């Protein structure tokens, strides 16, 4: 499922599977510089390293903030994204108490019914889990079960 024109969801409504569809398409785009591609891959790695502990909504918000900082010129893809990511996560932890719940959900699309705590989770297993929950998401069904 790819979106065009007026059919685009808002960023704050992106489920993990739709985010990954767009992100992988962007990474494959020949117009993306090597510096941006490397920075985006690093950011994606940080997101998936923390998604189980912090949840999809927190990761989506952190990704949004980092890309806003880059687009405003306050940060660039060659900067140490790890430090900015950690700073934003610490700031979010002070502001919000929802990260202290005992069970995290992989994303908002499963409505919190898919706990990830205590499971061995990789980015691929998270995406597969989301795809299974969203039977209408045919774009990632090639990943198998």
CSV table of C-alpha atoms in Angstrom, one decimal:
chain,number,residue,atom,x,y,z
A,1,UNK,CA,0.0,0.0,0.0
A,2,UNK,CA,1.7,3.2,-1.2
A,3,UNK,CA,0.2,6.6,-0.8
A,4,UNK,CA,0.0,9.4,-3.3
A,5,UNK,CA,-1.6,12.8,-3.5
A,6,UNK,CA,-4.4,13.4,-1.0
A,7,UNK,CA,-4.3,9.8,0.2
A,8,UNK,CA,-1.3,10.3,2.5
A,9,UNK,CA,-1.7,9.6,6.2
A,10,UNK,CA,-0.5,12.2,8.7
A,11,UNK,CA,2.9,11.5,10.2
A,12,UNK,CA,1.4,11.2,13.7
A,13,UNK,CA,-1.0,8.4,12.4
A,14,UNK,CA,1.8,6.3,10.7
A,15,UNK,CA,1.8,2.7,11.8
A,16,UNK,CA,5.1,0.9,11.9
A,17,UNK,CA,4.4,-1.0,8.7
A,18,UNK,CA,3.5,2.1,6.7
A,19,UNK,CA,6.5,3.9,8.2
A,20,UNK,CA,8.8,1.1,7.1
A,21,UNK,CA,7.3,1.1,3.6
A,22,UNK,CA,8.0,4.7,3.1
A,23,UNK,CA,11.4,4.6,4.8
A,24,UNK,CA,12.7,1.8,2.7
A,25,UNK,CA,11.4,3.5,-0.5
A,26,UNK,CA,13.2,6.6,0.6
A,27,UNK,CA,16.4,4.7,1.3
A,28,UNK,CA,16.3,3.2,-2.2
A,29,UNK,CA,15.7,6.5,-3.9
A,30,UNK,CA,18.6,7.5,-6.1
A,31,UNK,CA,18.2,11.1,-5.1
A,32,UNK,CA,19.2,10.5,-1.5
A,33,UNK,CA,22.9,11.4,-0.8
A,34,UNK,CA,25.2,8.8,0.7
A,35,UNK,CA,25.5,11.0,3.8
A,36,UNK,CA,21.7,11.2,4.2
A,37,UNK,CA,21.3,7.4,3.6
A,38,UNK,CA,24.0,6.6,6.2
A,39,UNK,CA,22.3,9.0,8.7
A,40,UNK,CA,18.9,7.6,8.1
A,41,UNK,CA,20.1,4.0,8.5
A,42,UNK,CA,21.8,5.0,11.8
A,43,UNK,CA,18.5,6.6,12.9
A,44,UNK,CA,16.6,3.5,11.9
A,45,UNK,CA,19.0,1.4,13.9
A,46,UNK,CA,18.5,3.5,17.0
A,47,UNK,CA,14.8,3.3,16.6
A,48,UNK,CA,14.8,-0.5,16.4
A,49,UNK,CA,17.3,-0.8,19.2
A,50,UNK,CA,14.8,1.0,21.5
A,51,UNK,CA,11.4,0.1,20.2
A,52,UNK,CA,10.8,-2.7,22.6
A,53,UNK,CA,11.7,-0.7,25.6
A,54,UNK,CA,10.0,2.6,24.6
A,55,UNK,CA,7.2,1.6,22.2
A,56,UNK,CA,6.5,2.7,18.6
A,57,UNK,CA,4.8,6.0,19.4
A,58,UNK,CA,7.8,7.2,21.3
A,59,UNK,CA,10.1,6.2,18.5
A,60,UNK,CA,7.9,7.8,15.9
A,61,UNK,CA,7.9,11.1,17.9
A,62,UNK,CA,11.7,10.9,18.4
A,63,UNK,CA,12.3,10.3,14.7
A,64,UNK,CA,10.0,13.2,13.8
A,65,UNK,CA,11.9,15.5,16.1
A,66,UNK,CA,15.3,14.5,14.7
A,67,UNK,CA,14.2,15.0,11.1
A,68,UNK,CA,12.6,18.4,12.0
A,69,UNK,CA,16.0,19.4,13.6
A,70,UNK,CA,17.7,18.3,10.4
A,71,UNK,CA,15.3,20.1,8.1
A,72,UNK,CA,15.6,23.3,10.2
A,73,UNK,CA,19.4,23.2,9.9
A,74,UNK,CA,20.0,22.7,13.6
A,75,UNK,CA,21.4,19.2,13.0
A,76,UNK,CA,22.6,17.3,9.9
A,77,UNK,CA,22.9,13.7,8.9
A,78,UNK,CA,26.6,13.6,9.6
A,79,UNK,CA,26.2,14.7,13.2
A,80,UNK,CA,26.3,12.3,16.1
A,81,UNK,CA,22.7,11.2,16.0
A,82,UNK,CA,23.2,8.8,19.0
A,83,UNK,CA,23.7,11.8,21.3
A,84,UNK,CA,20.7,13.7,20.0
A,85,UNK,CA,18.6,10.6,20.1
A,86,UNK,CA,19.5,9.8,23.7
A,87,UNK,CA,19.0,13.4,24.8
A,88,UNK,CA,15.5,13.4,23.3
A,89,UNK,CA,14.7,10.1,24.9
A,90,UNK,CA,15.8,11.4,28.3
A,91,UNK,CA,13.8,14.6,27.8
A,92,UNK,CA,10.7,12.5,26.8
A,93,UNK,CA,11.2,10.3,29.9
A,94,UNK,CA,11.1,13.4,32.1
A,95,UNK,CA,8.0,14.7,30.4
A,96,UNK,CA,5.9,11.5,30.0
A,97,UNK,CA,5.3,8.7,32.3
A,98,UNK,CA,3.9,6.3,29.7
A,99,UNK,CA,7.3,4.8,29.1
A,100,UNK,CA,7.1,3.3,32.6
A,101,UNK,CA,4.4,0.8,31.9
A,102,UNK,CA,5.2,-2.9,32.3
A,103,UNK,CA,4.2,-3.9,28.8
A,104,UNK,CA,5.0,-2.1,25.6
A,105,UNK,CA,3.2,-2.5,22.4
A,106,UNK,CA,4.9,-2.8,19.0
A,107,UNK,CA,2.8,0.0,17.6
A,108,UNK,CA,-0.5,1.8,17.9
A,109,UNK,CA,-2.1,-0.3,15.2
A,110,UNK,CA,-2.4,-3.3,17.5
A,111,UNK,CA,-4.0,-1.3,20.2
A,112,UNK,CA,-1.6,-2.5,22.8
A,113,UNK,CA,-2.6,-6.1,22.5
A,114,UNK,CA,0.8,-7.2,21.4
A,115,UNK,CA,3.2,-7.1,24.3
A,116,UNK,CA,6.9,-7.2,23.5
A,117,UNK,CA,8.5,-7.4,26.9
A,118,UNK,CA,10.4,-10.6,27.4
A,119,UNK,CA,10.4,-11.6,23.8
A,120,UNK,CA,13.5,-11.8,21.6
A,121,UNK,CA,12.6,-9.1,19.0
A,122,UNK,CA,14.4,-8.0,15.9
A,123,UNK,CA,13.3,-5.4,13.5
A,124,UNK,CA,12.1,-8.1,11.1
A,125,UNK,CA,10.0,-9.8,13.8
A,126,UNK,CA,8.4,-6.6,14.8
A,127,UNK,CA,7.4,-5.8,11.2
A,128,UNK,CA,6.1,-9.3,10.7
A,129,UNK,CA,4.1,-9.0,13.9
A,130,UNK,CA,2.5,-5.8,12.7
A,131,UNK,CA,1.8,-7.2,9.3
A,132,UNK,CA,0.0,-10.2,10.8
A,133,UNK,CA,-2.1,-7.8,12.9
A,134,UNK,CA,-3.0,-5.6,9.9
A,135,UNK,CA,-4.2,-8.1,7.4
A,136,UNK,CA,-5.0,-5.3,5.0
A,137,UNK,CA,-1.3,-4.4,4.8
A,138,UNK,CA,-0.3,-6.4,1.7
A,139,UNK,CA,2.8,-4.3,0.9
A,140,UNK,CA,4.9,-6.3,3.4
A,141,UNK,CA,3.4,-9.7,3.1
A,142,UNK,CA,6.4,-10.9,1.2
A,143,UNK,CA,8.3,-11.0,4.5
A,144,UNK,CA,6.5,-14.2,5.3
A,145,UNK,CA,5.5,-15.4,8.7
